[in-house]
XYZ file of C-alpha atoms in Angstrom:
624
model
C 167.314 38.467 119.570
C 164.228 40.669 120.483
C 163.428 40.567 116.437
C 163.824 36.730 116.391
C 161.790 36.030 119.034
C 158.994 37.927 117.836
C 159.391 36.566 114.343
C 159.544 33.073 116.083
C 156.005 34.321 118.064
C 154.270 35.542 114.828
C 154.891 32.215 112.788
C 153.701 30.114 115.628
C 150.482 31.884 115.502
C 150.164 31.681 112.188
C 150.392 28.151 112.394
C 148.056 27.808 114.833
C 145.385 30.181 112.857
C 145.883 28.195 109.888
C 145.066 24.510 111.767
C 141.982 26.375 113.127
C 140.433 27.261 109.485
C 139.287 24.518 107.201
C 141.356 24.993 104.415
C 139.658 25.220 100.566
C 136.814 22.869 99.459
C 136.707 19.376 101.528
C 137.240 16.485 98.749
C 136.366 13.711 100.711
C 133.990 13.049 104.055
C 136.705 12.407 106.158
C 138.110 16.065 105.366
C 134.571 17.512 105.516
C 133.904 16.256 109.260
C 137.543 17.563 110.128
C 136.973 20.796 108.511
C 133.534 21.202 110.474
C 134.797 20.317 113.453
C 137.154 22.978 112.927
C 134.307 25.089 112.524
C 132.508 23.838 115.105
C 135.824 24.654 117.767
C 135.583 28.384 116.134
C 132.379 28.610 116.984
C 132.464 26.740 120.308
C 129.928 24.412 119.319
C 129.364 21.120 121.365
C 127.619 19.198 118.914
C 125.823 18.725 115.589
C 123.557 16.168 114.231
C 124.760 15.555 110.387
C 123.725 13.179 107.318
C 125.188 13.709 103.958
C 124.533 12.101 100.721
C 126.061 12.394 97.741
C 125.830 10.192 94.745
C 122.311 8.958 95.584
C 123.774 7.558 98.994
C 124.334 8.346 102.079
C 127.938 8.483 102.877
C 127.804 9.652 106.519
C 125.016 9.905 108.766
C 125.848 9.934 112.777
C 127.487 13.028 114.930
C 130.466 14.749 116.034
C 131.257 16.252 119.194
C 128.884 15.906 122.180
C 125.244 15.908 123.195
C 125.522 16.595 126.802
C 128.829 18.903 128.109
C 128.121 17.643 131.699
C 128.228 13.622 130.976
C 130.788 14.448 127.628
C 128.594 11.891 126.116
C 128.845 11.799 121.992
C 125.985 12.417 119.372
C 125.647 9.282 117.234
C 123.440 8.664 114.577
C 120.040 8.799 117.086
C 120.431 11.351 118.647
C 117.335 13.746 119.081
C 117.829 17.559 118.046
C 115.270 20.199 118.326
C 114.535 20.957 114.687
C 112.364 24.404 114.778
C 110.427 24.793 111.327
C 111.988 22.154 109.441
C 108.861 21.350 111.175
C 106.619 22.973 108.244
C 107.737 20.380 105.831
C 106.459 17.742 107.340
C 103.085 19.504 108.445
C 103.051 20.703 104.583
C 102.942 16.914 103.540
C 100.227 16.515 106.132
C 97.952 18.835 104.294
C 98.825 17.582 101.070
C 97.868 14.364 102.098
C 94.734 15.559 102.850
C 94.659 17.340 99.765
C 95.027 14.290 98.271
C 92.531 11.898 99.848
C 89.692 15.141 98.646
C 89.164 16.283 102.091
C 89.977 19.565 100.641
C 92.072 21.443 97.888
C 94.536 24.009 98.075
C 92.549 26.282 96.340
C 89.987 26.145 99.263
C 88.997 29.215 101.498
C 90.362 29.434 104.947
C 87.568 30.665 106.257
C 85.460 28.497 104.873
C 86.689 25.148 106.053
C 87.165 26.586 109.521
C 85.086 29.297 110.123
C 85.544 29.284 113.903
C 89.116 29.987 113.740
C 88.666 34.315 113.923
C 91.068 36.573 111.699
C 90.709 39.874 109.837
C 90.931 40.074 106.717
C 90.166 43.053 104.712
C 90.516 42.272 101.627
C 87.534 39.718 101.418
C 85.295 38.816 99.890
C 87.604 39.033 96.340
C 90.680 38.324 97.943
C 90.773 35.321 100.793
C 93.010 33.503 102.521
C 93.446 30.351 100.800
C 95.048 27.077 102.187
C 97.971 27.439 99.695
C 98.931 30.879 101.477
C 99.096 29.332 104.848
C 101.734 26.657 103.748
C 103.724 29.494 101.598
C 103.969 32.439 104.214
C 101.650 34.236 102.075
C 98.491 34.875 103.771
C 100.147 38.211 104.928
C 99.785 37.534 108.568
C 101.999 39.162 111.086
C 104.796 36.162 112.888
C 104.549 35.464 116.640
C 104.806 38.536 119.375
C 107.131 38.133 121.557
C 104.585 36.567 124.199
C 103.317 33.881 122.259
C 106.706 31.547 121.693
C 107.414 29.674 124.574
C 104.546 27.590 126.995
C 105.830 28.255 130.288
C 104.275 26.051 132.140
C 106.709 22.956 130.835
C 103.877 20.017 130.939
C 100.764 21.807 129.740
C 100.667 20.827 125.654
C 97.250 23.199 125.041
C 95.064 22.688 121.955
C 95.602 24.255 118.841
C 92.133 25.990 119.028
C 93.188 27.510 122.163
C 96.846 28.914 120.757
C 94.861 30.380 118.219
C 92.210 32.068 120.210
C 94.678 33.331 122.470
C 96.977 34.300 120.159
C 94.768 36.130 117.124
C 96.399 39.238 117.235
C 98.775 37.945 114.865
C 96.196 36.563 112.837
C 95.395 40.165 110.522
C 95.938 40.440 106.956
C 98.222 43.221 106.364
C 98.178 42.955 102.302
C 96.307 41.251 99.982
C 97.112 37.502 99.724
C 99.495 35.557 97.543
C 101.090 38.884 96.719
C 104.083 39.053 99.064
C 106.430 36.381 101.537
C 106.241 37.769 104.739
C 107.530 34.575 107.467
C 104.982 33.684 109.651
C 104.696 31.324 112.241
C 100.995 31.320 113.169
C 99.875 30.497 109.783
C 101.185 27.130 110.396
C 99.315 26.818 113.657
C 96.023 27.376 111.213
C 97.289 24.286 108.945
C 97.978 21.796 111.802
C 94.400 22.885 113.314
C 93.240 22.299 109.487
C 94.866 18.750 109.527
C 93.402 18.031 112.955
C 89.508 18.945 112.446
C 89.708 16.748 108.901
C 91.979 14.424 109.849
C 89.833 13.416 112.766
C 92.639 13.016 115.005
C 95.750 15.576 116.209
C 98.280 16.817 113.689
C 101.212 14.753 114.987
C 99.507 11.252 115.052
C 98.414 12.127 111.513
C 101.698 13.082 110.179
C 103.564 10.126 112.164
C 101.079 7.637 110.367
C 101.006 9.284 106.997
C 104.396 10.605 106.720
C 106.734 9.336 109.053
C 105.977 5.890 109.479
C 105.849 5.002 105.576
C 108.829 7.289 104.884
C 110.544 4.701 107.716
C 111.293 8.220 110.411
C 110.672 5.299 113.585
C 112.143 7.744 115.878
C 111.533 11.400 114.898
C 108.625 12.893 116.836
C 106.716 15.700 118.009
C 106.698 15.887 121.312
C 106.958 18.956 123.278
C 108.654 17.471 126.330
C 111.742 15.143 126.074
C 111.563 12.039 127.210
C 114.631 9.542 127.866
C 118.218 10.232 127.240
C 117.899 9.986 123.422
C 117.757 13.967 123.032
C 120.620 16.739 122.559
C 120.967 19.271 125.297
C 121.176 22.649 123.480
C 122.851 25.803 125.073
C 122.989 29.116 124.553
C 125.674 31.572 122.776
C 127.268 31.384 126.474
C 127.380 27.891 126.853
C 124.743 27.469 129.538
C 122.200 25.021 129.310
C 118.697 25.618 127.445
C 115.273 24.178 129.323
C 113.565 22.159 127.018
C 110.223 24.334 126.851
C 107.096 23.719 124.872
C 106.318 26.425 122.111
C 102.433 27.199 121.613
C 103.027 27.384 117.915
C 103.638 23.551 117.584
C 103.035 22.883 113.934
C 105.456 25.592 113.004
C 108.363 24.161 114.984
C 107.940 21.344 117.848
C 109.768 18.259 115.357
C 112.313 16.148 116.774
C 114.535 13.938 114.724
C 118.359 12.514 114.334
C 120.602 11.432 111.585
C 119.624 8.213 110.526
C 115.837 9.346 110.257
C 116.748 12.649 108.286
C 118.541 10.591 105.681
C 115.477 8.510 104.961
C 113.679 11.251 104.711
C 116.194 12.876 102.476
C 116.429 9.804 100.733
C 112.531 10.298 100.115
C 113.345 13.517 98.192
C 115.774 12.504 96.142
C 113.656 9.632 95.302
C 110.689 11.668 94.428
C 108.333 9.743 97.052
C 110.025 6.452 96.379
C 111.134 4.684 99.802
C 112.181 1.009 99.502
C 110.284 0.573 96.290
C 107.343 1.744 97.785
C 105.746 4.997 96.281
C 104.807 6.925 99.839
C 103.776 10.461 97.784
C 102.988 11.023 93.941
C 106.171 13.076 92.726
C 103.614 15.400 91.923
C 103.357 16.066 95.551
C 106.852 16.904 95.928
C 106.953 19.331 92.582
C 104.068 21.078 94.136
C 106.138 21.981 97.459
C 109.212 22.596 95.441
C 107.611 25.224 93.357
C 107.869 29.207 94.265
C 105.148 29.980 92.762
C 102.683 31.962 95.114
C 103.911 35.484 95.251
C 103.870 37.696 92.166
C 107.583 37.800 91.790
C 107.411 34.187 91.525
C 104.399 34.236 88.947
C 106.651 37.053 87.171
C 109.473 34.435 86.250
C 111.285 34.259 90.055
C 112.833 31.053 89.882
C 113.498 30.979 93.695
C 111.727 31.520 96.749
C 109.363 29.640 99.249
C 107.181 27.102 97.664
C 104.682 24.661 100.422
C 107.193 23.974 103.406
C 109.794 24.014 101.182
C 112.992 26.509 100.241
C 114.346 27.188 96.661
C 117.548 28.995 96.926
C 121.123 28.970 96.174
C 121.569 31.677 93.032
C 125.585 31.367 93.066
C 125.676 27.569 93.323
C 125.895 25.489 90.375
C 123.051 23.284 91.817
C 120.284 25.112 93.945
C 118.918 23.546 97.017
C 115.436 22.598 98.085
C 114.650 22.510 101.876
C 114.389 24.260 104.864
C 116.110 25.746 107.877
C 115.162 25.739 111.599
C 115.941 27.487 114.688
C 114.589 27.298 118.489
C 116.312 28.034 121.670
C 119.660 26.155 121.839
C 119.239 24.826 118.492
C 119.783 25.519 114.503
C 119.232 22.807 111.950
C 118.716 23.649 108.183
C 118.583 20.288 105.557
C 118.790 20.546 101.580
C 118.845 18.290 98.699
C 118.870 18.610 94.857
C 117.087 15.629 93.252
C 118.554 16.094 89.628
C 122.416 15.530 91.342
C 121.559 12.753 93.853
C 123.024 14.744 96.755
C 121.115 16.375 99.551
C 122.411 17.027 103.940
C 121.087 17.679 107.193
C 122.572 19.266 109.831
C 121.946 20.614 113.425
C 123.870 22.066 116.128
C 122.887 22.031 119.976
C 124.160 25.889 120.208
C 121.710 27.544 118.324
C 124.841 29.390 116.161
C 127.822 29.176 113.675
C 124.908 27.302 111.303
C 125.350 29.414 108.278
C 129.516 28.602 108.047
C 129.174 24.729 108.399
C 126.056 25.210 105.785
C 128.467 26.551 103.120
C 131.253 23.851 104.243
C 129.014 21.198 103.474
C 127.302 22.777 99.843
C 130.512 23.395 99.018
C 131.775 19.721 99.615
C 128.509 18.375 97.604
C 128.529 21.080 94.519
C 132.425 20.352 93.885
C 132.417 18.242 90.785
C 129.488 20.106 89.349
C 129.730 22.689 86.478
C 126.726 24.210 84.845
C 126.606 27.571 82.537
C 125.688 30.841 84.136
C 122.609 32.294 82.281
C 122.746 34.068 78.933
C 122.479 38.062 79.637
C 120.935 39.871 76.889
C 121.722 43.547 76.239
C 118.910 45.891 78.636
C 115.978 47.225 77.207
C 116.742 50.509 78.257
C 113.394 52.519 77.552
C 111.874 49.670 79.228
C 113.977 49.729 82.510
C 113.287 53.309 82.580
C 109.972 53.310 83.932
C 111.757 51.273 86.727
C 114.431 53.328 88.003
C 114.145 55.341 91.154
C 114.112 54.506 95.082
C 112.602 50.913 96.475
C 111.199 50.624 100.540
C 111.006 47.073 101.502
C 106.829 46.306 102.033
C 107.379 42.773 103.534
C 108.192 43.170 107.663
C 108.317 39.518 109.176
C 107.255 41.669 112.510
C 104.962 44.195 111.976
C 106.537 45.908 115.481
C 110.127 46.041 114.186
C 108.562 47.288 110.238
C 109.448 50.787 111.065
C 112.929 50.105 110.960
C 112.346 48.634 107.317
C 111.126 51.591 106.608
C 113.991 53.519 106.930
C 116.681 51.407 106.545
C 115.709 48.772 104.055
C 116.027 50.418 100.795
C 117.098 49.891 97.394
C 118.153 53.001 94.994
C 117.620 51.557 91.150
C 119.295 53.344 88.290
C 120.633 52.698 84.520
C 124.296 53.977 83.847
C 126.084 53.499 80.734
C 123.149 50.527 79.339
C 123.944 48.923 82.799
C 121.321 47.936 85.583
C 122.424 49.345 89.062
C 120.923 48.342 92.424
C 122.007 50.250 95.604
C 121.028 49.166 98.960
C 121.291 51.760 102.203
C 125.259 52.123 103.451
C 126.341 49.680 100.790
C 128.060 49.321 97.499
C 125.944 49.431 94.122
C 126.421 46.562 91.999
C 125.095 45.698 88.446
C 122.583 42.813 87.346
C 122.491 41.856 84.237
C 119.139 40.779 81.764
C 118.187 37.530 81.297
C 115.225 35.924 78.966
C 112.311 35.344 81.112
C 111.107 31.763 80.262
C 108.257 31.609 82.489
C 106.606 35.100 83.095
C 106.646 38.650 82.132
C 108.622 40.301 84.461
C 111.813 41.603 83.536
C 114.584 38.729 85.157
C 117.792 40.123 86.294
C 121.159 37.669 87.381
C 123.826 39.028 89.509
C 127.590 38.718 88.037
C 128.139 35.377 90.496
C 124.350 33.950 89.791
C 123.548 30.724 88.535
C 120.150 30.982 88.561
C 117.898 34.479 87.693
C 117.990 36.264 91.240
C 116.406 39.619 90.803
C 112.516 40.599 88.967
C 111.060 43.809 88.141
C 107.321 43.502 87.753
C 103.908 45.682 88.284
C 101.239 45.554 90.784
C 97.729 45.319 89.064
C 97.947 48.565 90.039
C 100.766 48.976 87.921
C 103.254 50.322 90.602
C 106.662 49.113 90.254
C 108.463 46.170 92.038
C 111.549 44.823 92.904
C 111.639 41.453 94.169
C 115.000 39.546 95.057
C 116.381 36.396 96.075
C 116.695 36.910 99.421
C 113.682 35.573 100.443
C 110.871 38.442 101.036
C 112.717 40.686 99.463
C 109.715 42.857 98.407
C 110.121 46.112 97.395
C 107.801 48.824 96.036
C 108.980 52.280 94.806
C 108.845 55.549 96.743
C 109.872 58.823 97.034
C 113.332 58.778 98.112
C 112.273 62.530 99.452
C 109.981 60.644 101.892
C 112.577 58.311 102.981
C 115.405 60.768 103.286
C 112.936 62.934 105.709
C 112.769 60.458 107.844
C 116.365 59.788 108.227
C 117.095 63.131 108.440
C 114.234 64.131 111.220
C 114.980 60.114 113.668
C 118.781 61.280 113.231
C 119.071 64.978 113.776
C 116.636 64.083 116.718
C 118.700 61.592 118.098
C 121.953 63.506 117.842
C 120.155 66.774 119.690
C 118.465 64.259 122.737
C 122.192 63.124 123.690
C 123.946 66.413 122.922
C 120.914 67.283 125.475
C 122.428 64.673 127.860
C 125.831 66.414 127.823
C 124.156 69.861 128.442
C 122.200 68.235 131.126
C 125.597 67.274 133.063
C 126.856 70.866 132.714
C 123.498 72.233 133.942
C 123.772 70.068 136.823
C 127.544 71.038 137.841
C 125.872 74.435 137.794
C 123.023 73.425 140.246
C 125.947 72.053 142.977
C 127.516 74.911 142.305
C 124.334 76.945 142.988
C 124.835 79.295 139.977
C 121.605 77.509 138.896
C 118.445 76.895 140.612
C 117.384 73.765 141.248
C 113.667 74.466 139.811
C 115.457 75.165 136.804
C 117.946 72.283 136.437
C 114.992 69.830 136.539
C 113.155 72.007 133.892
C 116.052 71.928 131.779
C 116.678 68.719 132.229
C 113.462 67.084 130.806
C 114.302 66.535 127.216
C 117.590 64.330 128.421
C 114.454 61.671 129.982
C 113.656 60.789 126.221
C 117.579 59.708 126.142
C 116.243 57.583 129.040
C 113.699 56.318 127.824
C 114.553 54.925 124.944
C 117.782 53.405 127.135
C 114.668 51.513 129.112
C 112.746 50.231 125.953
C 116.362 48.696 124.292
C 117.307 47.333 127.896
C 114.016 46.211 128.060
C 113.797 44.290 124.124
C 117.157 43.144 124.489
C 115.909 41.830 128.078
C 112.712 40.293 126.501
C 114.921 38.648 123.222
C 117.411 36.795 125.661
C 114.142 35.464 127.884
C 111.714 35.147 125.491
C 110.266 32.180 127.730
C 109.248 35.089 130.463
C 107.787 37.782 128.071
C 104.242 36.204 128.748
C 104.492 37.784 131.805
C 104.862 40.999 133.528
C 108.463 40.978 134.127
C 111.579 43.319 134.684
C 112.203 44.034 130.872
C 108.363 44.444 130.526
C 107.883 46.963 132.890
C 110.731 48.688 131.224
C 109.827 48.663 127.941
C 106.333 49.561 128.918
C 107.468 52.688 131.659
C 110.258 53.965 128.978
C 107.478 54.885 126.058
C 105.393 56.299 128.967
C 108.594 58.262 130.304
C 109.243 59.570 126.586
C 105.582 60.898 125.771
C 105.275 62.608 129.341
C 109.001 64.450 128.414
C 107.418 65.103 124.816
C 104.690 66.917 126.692
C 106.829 69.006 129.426
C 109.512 70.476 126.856
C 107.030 71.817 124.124
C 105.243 73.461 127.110
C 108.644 74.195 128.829
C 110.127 75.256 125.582
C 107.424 77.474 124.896
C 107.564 78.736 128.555
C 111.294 79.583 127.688
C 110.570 82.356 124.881
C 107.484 84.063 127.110
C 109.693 84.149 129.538
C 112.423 86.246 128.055
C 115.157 83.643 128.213
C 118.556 84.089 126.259
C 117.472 83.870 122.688
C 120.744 81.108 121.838
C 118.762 78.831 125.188
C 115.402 79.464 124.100
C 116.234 78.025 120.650
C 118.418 75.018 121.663
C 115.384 74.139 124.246
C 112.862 74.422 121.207
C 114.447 72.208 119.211
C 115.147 69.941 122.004
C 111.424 69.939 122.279
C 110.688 69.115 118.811
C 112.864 66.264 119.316
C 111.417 64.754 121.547
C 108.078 64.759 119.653
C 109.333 63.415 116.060
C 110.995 60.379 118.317
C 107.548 60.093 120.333
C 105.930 60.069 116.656
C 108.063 57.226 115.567
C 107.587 55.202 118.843
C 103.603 55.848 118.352
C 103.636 54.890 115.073
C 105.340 51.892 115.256
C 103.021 50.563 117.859
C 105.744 51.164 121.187
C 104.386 53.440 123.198
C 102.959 52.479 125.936
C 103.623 48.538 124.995
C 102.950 45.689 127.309
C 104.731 42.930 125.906
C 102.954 40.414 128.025
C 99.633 40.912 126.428
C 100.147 42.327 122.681
């Protein structure tokens, strides 16, 4: 009986697993809305904002679940969702309509057009900042700091000139332009200003006349505060509520927009410009934005990437998707289209998670009754690949404060085994690409087994170093010494390891102390290396902290102070074990201590090197 029942226990719950998973490929939109609300109770998702067409039509455009948990009341078809920097589409077509009327070109120099916006850049005078490398995330300027997200003050909407001045920290060249992707934010801040001072007017009125208002968006907006009941209430991965707050960075992610507007304006895509017979932008317009072609991986034969507010990606779908993604507190939208198959979605949720699941869902559902051949491979030019082989460091940080984890962690090993093409990334499997003919560059193009679509290119710097560029958007990598990189391991983790074996010692020291076998003067000396361990517990309290709120980290806070104290707290322990740990050996100490402490003491310097050199000690958050 006890066998039965549990048998009996075990089917139910498979049963009730199985109703919980969608189950295979959706074949019709009545499946695909059941299967993402399946998702969506998974993911404990209130609500989503969704329009798909397929066939050149639109075949659902409203909501599912609800907009606001407290009233239960439904999303429908306008309903308002925060749309983060789907945003940058729309401000790209601004510029390009600029670009159009001869206001200026693409080709133009930043600085020139406005010279009081202040940035460094030093690689001028032969290599500027042009306006094509603001709308492509190729200027090679660092994205926000953690202060400079949210407005706080709720009403206040300040100028763009303002952000900008405020904010131009962020604004430094870190590599010569229209070399590498690197996401960032502020860059789009300089195009809206751009649009504003030769538009004659601010950003959003511009882009609602130009763009939104032909393209027939009546409701999608830009406002920073809500206003009516038309909007989504987002919440957070806990369910709570988010406060609507103003970001300074506007033109990189303050749009606003529902269903029924988002299929018009994938309709517009699809259409190449066309909107009720009415030509609203050249389709030149649109190939332009559509085109990765502004890094050299791209202008090595890349097929995929970031072209002017506008995604290329999808390798192992038989139909890539153009578009973008979004994603602002208590929100995540993403919408994509392919024009040559007449089917294209957009989708957001008002929990800010579970995006990337529903995403497949729906590609899935639209890609179905596609088939296309994967490209030719040709057999690898060996002697060729040779001069590429070796170890890869990722040169592209989206944050220039979190880059020294990319350079330890983000690496690729490159080698040739048996006429094969290997790539290894750090803690994972190797996998081979294989050779494909490069139609439209002279790097050497590389498809993974599952690709569609060329997803990997070798190619030299003018300098002729080697790199490895990838699908995965920024993937830019340029070869190294592995020696270097291993060093580095080796030094952060040994260090690591010996701070908390330090914490273990320090407990036995300090049963000692109570015990008074061990003076007190000499627990706290002994004790000082364990304060790193402390330390660097107060600077990941204090980012962690600092993530979760980013709408306090404008101001001195909690998490502040403890990011800020905890790199102070590690350089001052630095400081006392060398001297203590030097102290140990002129004082005659047991040899076995004296060497234990000294390595404890060189410890705590390599770690106080790696804080100091990725720009955390001493950090105030609220001002960087």
């Amino acid at each position: 009986m006890k066998h039965a029942f549990e048998l009996t226990v075990a089917l139910v719950f498979s049963v009730l697993v199985a109703k919980a998973q969608p189950s295979g490929t959706p074949l019709t939109p009545r499946q695909l809305t059941d299967s993402l609300e399946l998702l969506m109770d998974r993911s404990d998702i209130p609500g989503i904002m969704l329009t798909i067409v397929k066939d050149d039509s639109t075949i659902f455009s409203g909501g599912l679940g609800v907009k606001d948990k407290g009233t239960n009341s439904q999303v429908d078809g306008s309903t308002l969702f925060r749309l983060g920097s789907i945003t940058k589409s729309f401000v790209a077509l601004g510029v390009l309509r600029l670009v159009e009327e001869g206001k200026f070109s693409l080709e133009d120099e930043v600085k020139a057009l406005v010279p009081e916006i202040d940035f460094e850049n030093s690689f001028e005078p032969e290599h500027p900042v042009r306006v094509k490398h603001l709308l492509s995330h190729t200027a090679g300027f660092d994205d926000m700091h953690l202060n400079e997200v949210y407005n706080t003050s709720d009403t206040v909407v300040y100028p763009l000139r303002k952000v900008l001045e405020q904010h131009k920290k962020t604004l430094k060249v870190r590599w010569q332009p229209g070399t590498r992707y690197a996401y960032s934010n502020p860059g789009w801040t300089v195009a809206g200003y751009l649009i504003e001072k030769y538009a004659e007017q601010p950003y959003d009125e511009f882009i609602t006349e130009t763009v939104l208002s032909p393209i027939g968006m009546k409701t999608s907006n830009f406002k920073s505060v809500p206003e009516g009941q038309a909007y989504s209430k987002g919440y957070d991965g806990t369910g709570n509520e988010v406060p609507f707050l103003p970001i300074y960075h506007r033109p990189a992610g303050a749009f606003n927009s529902n269903a029924n507007d988002m299929a018009r304006f994938l309709s517009f895509w699809i259409n190449r410009g066309m909107v009720d017979s009415a030509q609203v932008f050249p389709s030149k317009v649109l190939d332009l934005m559509e085109a990765p072609v502004y890094t050299i991986a791209n202008q090595a034969g890349l097929p995929v990437g970031y072209g002017l507010g506008n995604y290329t990606f999808d390798t192992q779908l038989p139909a890539s998707f153009h578009g973008h993604d979004g994603g602002i507190d208590g929100f995540s939208s993403s919408y994509g289209y392919n024009s040559q198959y007449g089917i294209g979605y957009a989708i957001s949720n008002n929990a800010g998670k579970g995006m990337g699941d529903l995403v497949n869902l729906i590609k899935q559902f639209l890609v179905q009754d596609i088939s296309v051949a994967r490209p030719a491979t040709q057999a690898l030019d060996v002697e060729a690949m040779k001069q590429y082989e070796g170890y890869y460091l990722f040169k592209a940080s989206r944050n220039q404060i979190f880059a020294f984890i990319d350079r330890i962690f983000s690496t690729c090993e490159v080698t040739i085994d048996n006429d094969t093409l290997y790539l290894k990334q750090f803690m994972k499997d190797r996998f081979p690409v294989l050779p494909v003919a490069n139609q439209g560059g002279e790097g050497y193009l590389f498809a993974g087994l599952k690709d569609y679509v060329p997803s990997h290119v070798f190619v030299p710097t003018d300098k002729g170093e080697p790199v490895l560029a990838t699908a995965v958007v920024g993937n830019y990598l340029e070869r190294v010494k592995y020696s270097s990189v291993l060093t580095k391991r080796v030094l952060l983790v040994v260090s690591l390891v010996m701070l908390v074996s330090s914490c273990f010692a320090t407990l036995v020291w300090l049963i000692f102390a109570i015990r008074k076998s061990l003076a007190w003067q000499e627990f706290f000396r002994r004790m000082v290396p364990s304060l790193v361990v402390v330390g660097l517990i107060m600077i990941t309290t204090g980012l962690f902290g600092t993530i979760i709120k980013l709408s306090e980290a404008g101001e001195p806070n909690v998490n502040g102070w403890l990011i800020y104290l905890g790199g102070w707290i590690i350089l001052f322990s630095a400081f006392l074990s060398t001297r203590f740990g030097i102290m140990n050996f002129k004082l005659g100490e047991k040899k076995a201590f004296s060497v234990y402490y000294i390595l404890l003491a060189f410890s705590c310097v390599i770690v106080t090197l790696f804080l100091y050199d990725a720009g955390w000690m001493g950090l105030k958050v609220w001002e960087y």
